[in-house]
mmCIF file of C-alpha atoms and ligand atoms in Angstrom:
data_model
loop_
_atom_site.group_PDB
_atom_site.id
_atom_site.type_symbol
_atom_site.label_atom_id
_atom_site.label_comp_id
_atom_site.label_asym_id
_atom_site.label_seq_id
_atom_site.Cartn_x
_atom_site.Cartn_y
_atom_site.Cartn_z
ATOM 1 C CA MET N 39 -0.177 0.179 0.069
ATOM 2 C CA GLU N 40 2.749 2.609 1.076
ATOM 3 C CA GLN N 41 4.399 2.086 -2.214
ATOM 4 C CA ASN N 42 1.374 2.789 -4.477
ATOM 5 C CA GLN N 43 1.155 6.410 -2.530
ATOM 6 C CA ARG N 44 2.083 9.816 -4.297
ATOM 7 C CA ALA N 45 3.297 12.735 -3.543
ATOM 8 C CA SER N 46 0.036 14.741 -1.936
ATOM 9 C CA ILE N 47 -0.127 18.380 -0.837
ATOM 10 C CA THR N 48 -1.574 17.271 3.075
ATOM 11 C CA GLY N 49 -1.476 21.094 4.344
ATOM 12 C CA ILE N 50 -1.610 24.971 3.132
ATOM 13 C CA GLY N 51 -0.971 28.166 5.290
ATOM 14 C CA SER N 52 -0.799 31.625 3.574
ATOM 15 C CA TYR N 53 0.129 35.544 4.818
ATOM 16 C CA LEU N 54 -0.602 38.522 3.799
ATOM 17 C CA PRO N 55 1.149 41.849 5.855
ATOM 18 C CA GLY N 56 -1.864 44.253 7.227
ATOM 19 C CA LYS N 57 -0.606 47.451 5.529
ATOM 20 C CA VAL N 58 -3.367 47.937 2.681
ATOM 21 C CA LEU N 59 -1.975 50.310 -0.349
ATOM 22 C CA THR N 60 -5.279 51.450 -2.390
ATOM 23 C CA ASN N 61 -5.503 52.185 -6.118
ATOM 24 C CA TYR N 62 -6.317 55.810 -4.186
ATOM 25 C CA ASP N 63 -2.963 55.633 -1.924
ATOM 26 C CA LEU N 64 -1.093 55.162 -5.556
ATOM 27 C CA GLU N 65 -3.470 58.567 -7.183
ATOM 28 C CA LYS N 66 -1.444 60.700 -4.463
ATOM 29 C CA MET N 67 2.000 58.729 -6.016
ATOM 30 C CA VAL N 68 1.920 58.812 -9.476
ATOM 31 C CA ASP N 69 -0.333 59.927 -12.245
ATOM 32 C CA THR N 70 -3.066 57.020 -12.654
ATOM 33 C CA THR N 71 -6.452 56.636 -11.763
ATOM 34 C CA ASP N 72 -8.475 53.981 -9.424
ATOM 35 C CA ASP N 73 -10.547 53.403 -12.820
ATOM 36 C CA TRP N 74 -7.735 52.863 -15.255
ATOM 37 C CA ILE N 75 -6.245 50.642 -12.556
ATOM 38 C CA ILE N 76 -9.353 48.231 -12.472
ATOM 39 C CA GLN N 77 -9.991 48.107 -16.114
ATOM 40 C CA ARG N 78 -6.550 47.160 -16.711
ATOM 41 C CA THR N 79 -5.485 45.066 -14.605
ATOM 42 C CA GLY N 80 -8.269 44.229 -11.988
ATOM 43 C CA ILE N 81 -6.152 45.170 -9.072
ATOM 44 C CA ARG N 82 -8.303 47.403 -6.463
ATOM 45 C CA GLU N 83 -4.825 47.267 -4.205
ATOM 46 C CA ARG N 84 -2.298 45.268 -2.757
ATOM 47 C CA ARG N 85 -0.410 44.540 0.634
ATOM 48 C CA ILE N 86 2.714 45.855 1.941
ATOM 49 C CA VAL N 87 4.832 44.900 4.993
ATOM 50 C CA GLU N 88 6.157 47.702 7.272
ATOM 51 C CA ASN N 89 7.907 47.760 10.292
ATOM 52 C CA GLY N 90 11.174 45.960 9.007
ATOM 53 C CA MET N 91 9.409 42.805 7.981
ATOM 54 C CA VAL N 92 11.124 40.646 5.763
ATOM 55 C CA THR N 93 10.354 38.152 2.555
ATOM 56 C CA SER N 94 11.402 35.630 4.931
ATOM 57 C CA ASP N 95 9.385 36.707 7.723
ATOM 58 C CA LEU N 96 6.200 36.163 5.174
ATOM 59 C CA ALA N 97 7.364 32.730 4.519
ATOM 60 C CA VAL N 98 7.593 31.842 8.239
ATOM 61 C CA GLN N 99 3.527 32.586 9.051
ATOM 62 C CA ALA N 100 2.748 30.951 6.272
ATOM 63 C CA SER N 101 4.969 28.063 6.916
ATOM 64 C CA ASN N 102 3.417 27.725 10.090
ATOM 65 C CA MET N 103 -0.021 27.472 9.195
ATOM 66 C CA ALA N 104 0.408 24.967 6.350
ATOM 67 C CA MET N 105 2.711 22.897 9.318
ATOM 68 C CA GLU N 106 -0.241 23.218 11.408
ATOM 69 C CA ASP N 107 -2.612 22.387 8.901
ATOM 70 C CA ALA N 108 -0.444 19.263 7.610
ATOM 71 C CA GLY N 109 -0.452 17.925 11.176
ATOM 72 C CA VAL N 110 3.552 18.372 11.400
ATOM 73 C CA THR N 111 6.140 19.817 13.544
ATOM 74 C CA PRO N 112 9.475 22.301 12.201
ATOM 75 C CA LYS N 113 11.461 19.173 13.202
ATOM 76 C CA ASP N 114 9.539 16.792 10.762
ATOM 77 C CA ILE N 115 10.550 18.663 8.160
ATOM 78 C CA ASP N 116 13.134 17.038 5.881
ATOM 79 C CA MET N 117 13.507 19.999 3.050
ATOM 80 C CA ILE N 118 12.582 23.776 2.623
ATOM 81 C CA ILE N 119 12.115 25.449 -1.220
ATOM 82 C CA THR N 120 11.027 28.832 -0.967
ATOM 83 C CA SER N 121 10.315 30.300 -4.775
ATOM 84 C CA THR N 122 11.497 34.192 -4.395
ATOM 85 C CA ILE N 123 12.670 36.983 -6.242
ATOM 86 C CA THR N 124 12.953 39.067 -3.198
ATOM 87 C CA PRO N 125 14.805 36.870 -1.160
ATOM 88 C CA ASP N 126 16.286 38.406 2.347
ATOM 89 C CA TYR N 127 19.785 38.604 0.770
ATOM 90 C CA PHE N 128 21.200 37.842 -2.405
ATOM 91 C CA PHE N 129 22.502 34.893 -0.398
ATOM 92 C CA PRO N 130 22.499 32.131 2.229
ATOM 93 C CA SER N 131 18.816 31.721 0.657
ATOM 94 C CA THR N 132 15.768 32.522 2.327
ATOM 95 C CA SER N 133 15.057 29.015 2.528
ATOM 96 C CA CYS N 134 18.128 28.580 4.909
ATOM 97 C CA GLN N 135 16.555 32.032 7.170
ATOM 98 C CA VAL N 136 13.142 30.214 7.185
ATOM 99 C CA GLN N 137 15.084 26.997 8.508
ATOM 100 C CA HIS N 138 16.474 29.123 10.598
ATOM 101 C CA LYS N 139 13.098 30.385 12.524
ATOM 102 C CA ILE N 140 10.592 27.969 11.907
ATOM 103 C CA GLY N 141 13.318 25.540 14.057
ATOM 104 C CA ALA N 142 13.398 23.069 11.064
ATOM 105 C CA THR N 143 16.782 21.858 12.194
ATOM 106 C CA ARG N 144 16.936 18.595 10.135
ATOM 107 C CA ALA N 145 16.086 20.148 6.849
ATOM 108 C CA SER N 146 17.975 20.996 3.979
ATOM 109 C CA ALA N 147 17.269 23.831 2.579
ATOM 110 C CA PHE N 148 17.238 26.063 -0.863
ATOM 111 C CA ASP N 149 15.837 28.711 -3.012
ATOM 112 C CA ILE N 150 14.632 28.149 -6.415
ATOM 113 C CA LEU N 151 14.131 31.341 -8.875
ATOM 114 C CA ALA N 152 11.542 31.496 -11.572
ATOM 115 C CA ALA N 153 9.862 34.607 -11.116
ATOM 116 C CA CYS N 154 6.353 34.477 -10.682
ATOM 117 C CA SER N 155 6.013 30.830 -11.839
ATOM 118 C CA GLY N 156 8.454 29.814 -9.062
ATOM 119 C CA PHE N 157 5.461 28.000 -6.922
ATOM 120 C CA VAL N 158 4.717 25.541 -9.500
ATOM 121 C CA TYR N 159 9.166 24.796 -10.258
ATOM 122 C CA ALA N 160 9.774 24.563 -6.706
ATOM 123 C CA LEU N 161 6.022 22.408 -6.104
ATOM 124 C CA SER N 162 7.771 19.761 -8.827
ATOM 125 C CA VAL N 163 10.821 19.575 -6.986
ATOM 126 C CA GLY N 164 9.629 19.090 -3.914
ATOM 127 C CA GLN N 165 7.034 16.284 -5.365
ATOM 128 C CA SER N 166 10.485 14.901 -7.356
ATOM 129 C CA PHE N 167 12.152 14.441 -3.920
ATOM 130 C CA VAL N 168 8.920 13.082 -2.343
ATOM 131 C CA ASN N 169 8.074 10.772 -4.461
ATOM 132 C CA SER N 170 11.516 8.936 -5.490
ATOM 133 C CA GLY N 171 11.990 8.468 -1.628
ATOM 134 C CA THR N 172 14.645 10.459 -0.939
ATOM 135 C CA VAL N 173 13.148 13.046 1.771
ATOM 136 C CA GLY N 174 9.075 12.427 3.350
ATOM 137 C CA THR N 175 8.585 16.088 4.500
ATOM 138 C CA VAL N 176 9.039 18.994 2.398
ATOM 139 C CA LEU N 177 7.826 22.314 2.993
ATOM 140 C CA VAL N 178 7.106 24.837 -0.089
ATOM 141 C CA VAL N 179 6.948 27.954 -0.302
ATOM 142 C CA GLY N 180 6.274 31.296 -2.491
ATOM 143 C CA ALA N 181 7.451 34.689 -0.170
ATOM 144 C CA GLU N 182 7.652 38.144 -2.241
ATOM 145 C CA CYS N 183 8.565 41.643 -0.878
ATOM 146 C CA LEU N 184 8.140 43.193 -4.325
ATOM 147 C CA SER N 185 7.275 46.142 -2.856
ATOM 148 C CA LYS N 186 11.348 46.624 -1.979
ATOM 149 C CA VAL N 187 11.980 46.248 -5.899
ATOM 150 C CA THR N 188 8.891 48.080 -7.126
ATOM 151 C CA ASP N 189 9.532 51.913 -8.290
ATOM 152 C CA TYR N 190 7.144 53.651 -6.835
ATOM 153 C CA THR N 191 7.431 56.698 -8.945
ATOM 154 C CA ASP N 192 6.856 54.257 -12.015
ATOM 155 C CA ARG N 193 3.040 54.069 -12.970
ATOM 156 C CA THR N 194 3.705 51.425 -15.184
ATOM 157 C CA THR N 195 4.984 49.232 -13.193
ATOM 158 C CA CYS N 196 3.776 50.219 -9.195
ATOM 159 C CA ILE N 197 0.269 49.787 -9.807
ATOM 160 C CA LEU N 198 0.606 45.750 -9.770
ATOM 161 C CA PHE N 199 2.757 44.512 -7.020
ATOM 162 C CA GLY N 200 2.005 43.402 -3.750
ATOM 163 C CA ASP N 201 3.633 41.449 -0.851
ATOM 164 C CA GLY N 202 2.689 38.526 0.489
ATOM 165 C CA ALA N 203 3.376 34.560 1.206
ATOM 166 C CA GLY N 204 1.835 31.247 1.092
ATOM 167 C CA ALA N 205 3.289 27.592 2.009
ATOM 168 C CA VAL N 206 2.215 24.126 1.492
ATOM 169 C CA VAL N 207 3.580 21.103 2.037
ATOM 170 C CA VAL N 208 3.711 17.801 0.242
ATOM 171 C CA GLN N 209 4.229 14.325 1.624
ATOM 172 C CA LYS N 210 3.373 11.035 0.193
ATOM 173 C CA SER N 211 -0.555 10.725 1.345
ATOM 174 C CA GLN N 212 -3.181 8.105 0.555
ATOM 175 C CA THR N 213 -6.133 10.779 1.833
ATOM 176 C CA LYS N 214 -4.673 14.445 0.880
ATOM 177 C CA HIS N 215 -4.588 16.234 -2.452
ATOM 178 C CA GLU N 216 -1.673 14.061 -5.067
ATOM 179 C CA ILE N 217 -0.049 15.650 -7.137
ATOM 180 C CA LEU N 218 -1.126 13.884 -10.796
ATOM 181 C CA SER N 219 1.993 16.022 -12.721
ATOM 182 C CA THR N 220 3.842 18.918 -13.417
ATOM 183 C CA THR N 221 5.327 20.693 -16.225
ATOM 184 C CA LEU N 222 7.701 23.322 -16.703
ATOM 185 C CA HIS N 223 9.172 25.039 -19.877
ATOM 186 C CA ALA N 224 11.207 28.047 -20.020
ATOM 187 C CA ASP N 225 12.232 30.515 -23.563
ATOM 188 C CA GLY N 226 15.767 32.406 -22.025
ATOM 189 C CA SER N 227 15.242 34.414 -25.315
ATOM 190 C CA GLN N 228 12.740 36.857 -23.568
ATOM 191 C CA TRP N 229 15.191 37.276 -20.849
ATOM 192 C CA ASP N 230 14.792 40.839 -20.802
ATOM 193 C CA SER N 231 10.661 41.173 -21.165
ATOM 194 C CA LEU N 232 10.310 41.323 -17.404
ATOM 195 C CA PHE N 233 13.203 41.379 -15.178
ATOM 196 C CA MET N 234 15.980 43.564 -12.657
ATOM 197 C CA GLN N 235 18.518 45.070 -14.583
ATOM 198 C CA ALA N 236 21.037 45.530 -11.786
ATOM 199 C CA GLY N 237 22.166 43.763 -8.598
ATOM 200 C CA GLY N 238 23.778 40.462 -9.884
ATOM 201 C CA ALA N 239 27.171 40.086 -11.950
ATOM 202 C CA LYS N 240 26.508 41.813 -15.197
ATOM 203 C CA ASN N 241 25.392 44.976 -13.532
ATOM 204 C CA PRO N 242 26.901 45.263 -9.426
ATOM 205 C CA ALA N 243 25.329 47.661 -7.337
ATOM 206 C CA SER N 244 26.706 50.485 -8.146
ATOM 207 C CA LEU N 245 26.765 54.180 -7.181
ATOM 208 C CA GLU N 246 25.376 54.823 -10.875
ATOM 209 C CA SER N 247 23.433 51.479 -10.766
ATOM 210 C CA VAL N 248 21.503 53.416 -7.575
ATOM 211 C CA GLN N 249 21.074 56.379 -9.387
ATOM 212 C CA GLN N 250 19.654 55.535 -12.787
ATOM 213 C CA ARG N 251 16.853 53.000 -10.991
ATOM 214 C CA MET N 252 18.371 50.344 -12.023
ATOM 215 C CA HIS N 253 17.303 47.996 -9.142
ATOM 216 C CA TYR N 254 13.660 48.057 -9.713
ATOM 217 C CA ILE N 255 11.592 45.762 -11.628
ATOM 218 C CA GLN N 256 11.314 46.875 -14.954
ATOM 219 C CA PHE N 257 9.297 45.157 -17.896
ATOM 220 C CA LYS N 258 7.814 45.175 -21.582
ATOM 221 C CA GLY N 259 3.885 44.796 -19.837
ATOM 222 C CA ARG N 260 2.626 45.168 -23.373
ATOM 223 C CA GLU N 261 4.500 42.303 -24.672
ATOM 224 C CA VAL N 262 4.519 40.327 -21.698
ATOM 225 C CA PHE N 263 0.839 40.402 -21.914
ATOM 226 C CA LYS N 264 0.688 38.665 -25.028
ATOM 227 C CA SER N 265 3.264 36.067 -24.666
ATOM 228 C CA ALA N 266 1.109 35.471 -21.467
ATOM 229 C CA VAL N 267 -2.316 34.954 -23.289
ATOM 230 C CA ASN N 268 -0.775 33.052 -25.940
ATOM 231 C CA ILE N 269 1.513 30.576 -24.033
ATOM 232 C CA VAL N 270 -1.017 29.998 -20.837
ATOM 233 C CA THR N 271 -3.824 28.724 -23.296
ATOM 234 C CA ASN N 272 -1.449 26.587 -25.099
ATOM 235 C CA MET N 273 -0.833 24.807 -21.712
ATOM 236 C CA VAL N 274 -3.846 24.526 -20.174
ATOM 237 C CA ARG N 275 -5.236 22.112 -24.189
ATOM 238 C CA GLU N 276 -1.659 20.466 -23.772
ATOM 239 C CA THR N 277 -2.184 19.948 -19.885
ATOM 240 C CA ALA N 278 -5.798 18.385 -20.716
ATOM 241 C CA VAL N 279 -4.437 16.109 -23.523
ATOM 242 C CA LYS N 280 -1.604 14.698 -21.735
ATOM 243 C CA ASN N 281 -3.496 14.042 -18.472
ATOM 244 C CA ASN N 282 -6.205 12.283 -20.982
ATOM 245 C CA ILE N 283 -8.991 15.018 -19.262
ATOM 246 C CA GLU N 284 -11.562 16.813 -20.935
ATOM 247 C CA LEU N 285 -11.172 20.879 -20.642
ATOM 248 C CA THR N 286 -14.723 20.275 -18.913
ATOM 249 C CA ASP N 287 -13.747 17.464 -16.333
ATOM 250 C CA ILE N 288 -11.224 20.085 -14.636
ATOM 251 C CA GLY N 289 -12.865 21.494 -11.444
ATOM 252 C CA LEU N 290 -10.653 25.021 -10.577
ATOM 253 C CA ILE N 291 -7.945 26.773 -12.541
ATOM 254 C CA ILE N 292 -5.574 28.832 -10.473
ATOM 255 C CA TYR N 293 -2.932 31.368 -12.302
ATOM 256 C CA HIS N 294 -0.952 33.607 -11.307
ATOM 257 C CA GLN N 295 -2.911 36.134 -10.392
ATOM 258 C CA SER N 296 -0.663 38.629 -12.762
ATOM 259 C CA ASN N 297 -3.688 40.827 -14.761
ATOM 260 C CA LEU N 298 -7.650 40.179 -14.446
ATOM 261 C CA ARG N 299 -7.551 40.464 -18.304
ATOM 262 C CA ILE N 300 -5.181 38.118 -19.002
ATOM 263 C CA ILE N 301 -7.222 35.703 -16.992
ATOM 264 C CA GLU N 302 -10.378 36.474 -18.819
ATOM 265 C CA ALA N 303 -8.992 36.387 -22.003
ATOM 266 C CA VAL N 304 -7.571 32.524 -21.711
ATOM 267 C CA MET N 305 -10.861 31.299 -20.021
ATOM 268 C CA ASP N 306 -12.630 32.890 -23.620
ATOM 269 C CA ARG N 307 -10.655 30.679 -25.424
ATOM 270 C CA LEU N 308 -10.650 27.551 -23.737
ATOM 271 C CA ASP N 309 -14.462 28.272 -24.032
ATOM 272 C CA LEU N 310 -14.104 27.915 -19.851
ATOM 273 C CA PRO N 311 -16.494 30.079 -17.873
ATOM 274 C CA MET N 312 -14.938 32.086 -15.645
ATOM 275 C CA ASP N 313 -16.457 30.616 -12.078
ATOM 276 C CA LYS N 314 -14.018 27.888 -12.990
ATOM 277 C CA THR N 315 -11.342 29.962 -11.831
ATOM 278 C CA PHE N 316 -11.006 31.558 -8.570
ATOM 279 C CA VAL N 317 -9.521 35.229 -8.713
ATOM 280 C CA ASN N 318 -8.366 36.860 -6.393
ATOM 281 C CA ILE N 319 -6.173 39.603 -7.509
ATOM 282 C CA ASP N 320 -8.623 42.647 -6.798
ATOM 283 C CA LYS N 321 -7.430 42.525 -2.844
ATOM 284 C CA TYR N 322 -3.046 41.768 -3.075
ATOM 285 C CA GLY N 323 -1.938 42.488 -6.901
ATOM 286 C CA ASN N 324 0.521 40.692 -8.319
ATOM 287 C CA THR N 325 2.489 38.823 -5.956
ATOM 288 C CA SER N 326 5.179 36.685 -8.039
ATOM 289 C CA SER N 327 5.423 33.204 -6.495
ATOM 290 C CA ALA N 328 2.887 33.603 -3.862
ATOM 291 C CA SER N 329 0.332 34.044 -6.047
ATOM 292 C CA ILE N 330 -1.019 30.780 -6.622
ATOM 293 C CA PRO N 331 -0.396 29.422 -2.658
ATOM 294 C CA ILE N 332 -2.325 32.321 -1.574
ATOM 295 C CA ALA N 333 -5.197 31.281 -4.140
ATOM 296 C CA MET N 334 -5.495 28.168 -3.717
ATOM 297 C CA ASP N 335 -5.257 28.615 0.504
ATOM 298 C CA GLU N 336 -8.605 31.049 -0.476
ATOM 299 C CA ALA N 337 -9.634 28.909 -2.343
ATOM 300 C CA ARG N 338 -10.238 26.035 -0.214
ATOM 301 C CA LYS N 339 -11.143 27.986 2.448
ATOM 302 C CA ALA N 340 -14.285 29.858 0.037
ATOM 303 C CA GLY N 341 -15.291 25.561 -0.808
ATOM 304 C CA ARG N 342 -14.083 25.836 -4.606
ATOM 305 C CA LEU N 343 -12.372 22.537 -3.809
ATOM 306 C CA ASN N 344 -14.315 19.228 -3.715
ATOM 307 C CA LYS N 345 -12.853 16.172 -3.106
ATOM 308 C CA GLY N 346 -11.192 14.224 -5.563
ATOM 309 C CA ASP N 347 -11.676 17.564 -8.172
ATOM 310 C CA ILE N 348 -8.751 18.000 -10.756
ATOM 311 C CA LEU N 349 -7.290 21.539 -9.720
ATOM 312 C CA LEU N 350 -4.359 23.138 -12.223
ATOM 313 C CA LEU N 351 -2.435 25.641 -11.066
ATOM 314 C CA VAL N 352 -1.251 27.687 -14.064
ATOM 315 C CA ALA N 353 1.948 30.442 -14.029
ATOM 316 C CA ILE N 354 4.122 32.206 -16.114
ATOM 317 C CA GLY N 355 6.391 35.323 -15.029
ATOM 318 C CA GLY N 356 10.234 36.391 -16.212
ATOM 319 C CA GLY N 357 12.834 33.868 -17.828
ATOM 320 C CA LEU N 358 10.352 33.773 -19.479
ATOM 321 C CA THR N 359 8.989 30.792 -17.133
ATOM 322 C CA TRP N 360 5.931 28.811 -17.177
ATOM 323 C CA GLY N 361 4.336 25.246 -15.978
ATOM 324 C CA VAL N 362 1.290 23.817 -14.918
ATOM 325 C CA SER N 363 1.084 21.303 -12.156
ATOM 326 C CA VAL N 364 -2.419 18.885 -11.852
ATOM 327 C CA ILE N 365 -3.651 18.092 -8.645
ATOM 328 C CA ARG N 366 -6.342 15.581 -7.839
ATOM 329 C CA TRP N 367 -8.157 17.316 -4.281
HETATM 330 O O1 UT7 P 507 4.069 38.188 -13.359
HETATM 331 C C1 UT7 P 507 3.718 37.824 -14.645
HETATM 332 C C2 UT7 P 507 3.487 38.423 -15.770
HETATM 333 N N1 UT7 P 507 3.133 39.385 -15.905
HETATM 334 C C3 UT7 P 507 2.171 39.887 -16.277
HETATM 335 O O2 UT7 P 507 1.340 38.852 -17.381
HETATM 336 C C4 UT7 P 507 1.985 41.552 -16.877
HETATM 337 C C5 UT7 P 507 1.323 41.724 -18.462
HETATM 338 N N2 UT7 P 507 0.841 43.137 -18.655
HETATM 339 C C6 UT7 P 507 -0.172 43.736 -17.847
HETATM 340 O O3 UT7 P 507 -0.436 43.209 -17.201
HETATM 341 C C7 UT7 P 507 -0.553 45.077 -19.081
HETATM 342 O O4 UT7 P 507 0.237 45.405 -20.081
HETATM 343 C C8 UT7 P 507 0.091 46.247 -17.948
HETATM 344 C C9 UT7 P 507 -1.486 46.578 -17.034
HETATM 345 C C10 UT7 P 507 1.342 46.194 -17.356
HETATM 346 C C11 UT7 P 507 -0.191 47.469 -19.098
HETATM 347 O O5 UT7 P 507 -1.769 47.197 -19.358
HETATM 348 P P1 UT7 P 507 -1.608 47.629 -20.943
HETATM 349 O O6 UT7 P 507 -3.162 47.946 -21.373
HETATM 350 O O7 UT7 P 507 -0.858 46.933 -21.541
HETATM 351 O O8 UT7 P 507 -1.538 49.490 -20.847
HETATM 352 P P2 UT7 P 507 -0.091 50.085 -21.938
HETATM 353 O O9 UT7 P 507 1.661 49.740 -21.274
HETATM 354 O O10 UT7 P 507 -0.697 49.909 -23.148
HETATM 355 O O11 UT7 P 507 -0.752 51.279 -21.770
HETATM 356 C C12 UT7 P 507 -1.296 52.241 -22.428
HETATM 357 C C13 UT7 P 507 -1.584 53.585 -21.929
HETATM 358 C C14 UT7 P 507 -0.472 54.277 -22.318
HETATM 359 O O12 UT7 P 507 -0.373 55.225 -22.910
HETATM 360 P P3 UT7 P 507 -0.473 56.094 -23.841
HETATM 361 O O13 UT7 P 507 1.268 55.850 -24.668
HETATM 362 O O14 UT7 P 507 -1.470 54.966 -25.022
HETATM 363 O O15 UT7 P 507 -0.697 57.587 -23.870
HETATM 364 C C15 UT7 P 507 0.728 54.344 -20.991
HETATM 365 O O16 UT7 P 507 0.988 55.576 -20.943
HETATM 366 O O17 UT7 P 507 -1.635 53.562 -20.377
HETATM 367 C C16 UT7 P 507 -1.018 54.591 -19.931
HETATM 368 N N3 UT7 P 507 -0.871 54.633 -18.475
HETATM 369 C C17 UT7 P 507 -1.371 54.492 -17.216
HETATM 370 N N4 UT7 P 507 -2.019 55.314 -17.066
HETATM 371 C C18 UT7 P 507 -2.701 55.158 -15.898
HETATM 372 C C19 UT7 P 507 0.509 53.119 -18.058
HETATM 373 N N5 UT7 P 507 0.293 52.938 -17.379
HETATM 374 C C20 UT7 P 507 -0.866 54.212 -16.529
HETATM 375 C C21 UT7 P 507 -1.270 53.691 -15.196
HETATM 376 N N6 UT7 P 507 -2.025 54.836 -14.511
HETATM 377 N N7 UT7 P 507 -1.295 53.398 -14.433
#
């Protein structure tokens, strides 16, 4: 019996910082309007850290909830994988910070960088380690403090991003939510569609890099928008074929929350109703790799996931990277 068990999500948690930054607040900071932001993105407000809180602090809160939900303690965790583009430090990893802060003294710890697709990438790595039998219990986290790398003088980007974290525990289980398959992709030729110019080896931090505002997120919004709609639509179709399911058999699709219009365009092309997806971008904006686990936690609390449902987690982000996980709830 034991041998038939596959990697499953056995616990979920999420955490959003308390400070709310509304579209009306942004109207006072840059030349924008609540109406423009809602029409173009679906975002009404986002959460922002304060009082010295950093990415690992958000990750710890979400992780504690996920562990409690799974009925495990920090000492049960064998491995921590955190996806983030806003680590506490360039190195060591944010996962090592989390390991230390929660007291998961037995766990190995490392980060994954796949931008907004990072949670699906990290889940895939955790799933593989558990399915191979190498480890028993993996904590997979998506956590971001995007407010730290957002240029609040640039209206084309500052309206989009927010802070938050989500976490899951991955273990073999007969009764919990089995990860049926995960597929990952990348296209590095589009590396400069969505990126941070300085801080790495190419453009180390300097007075000039700071003066030229090169340590903030930059992106070609319209290009990424078009790529996202095409890539995500094709990915969902291919996933259905590969997993031998009809699109109408899917219980719920949770997309990375980057833009409500992208989600609507994809659902329209798939000829699926919007009630087959879960949206919370209005409350949190784009939280990069945290968005999918936060949405998964809220969807289940809202009663949107029933036992046996097929759930798709679908992400696209900088790299470009994209990926999908199929889960039987
Ligand atoms: O998380 C990873 C994946 N991320 C994404 O997929 C994001 C994809 N891109 C997007 O979500 C959208 O491209 C944006 C929301 C970023 C922008 O929406 P858009 O409909 O593509 O607008 P645009 O960039 O084409 O700009 C239209 C106009 C421009 O003015 P002109 O040139 O037409 O006069 C912009 O200057 O809107 C202007 N604009 C704004 N106006 C008011 C840009 N930002 C703002 C703003 N407020 N905040």
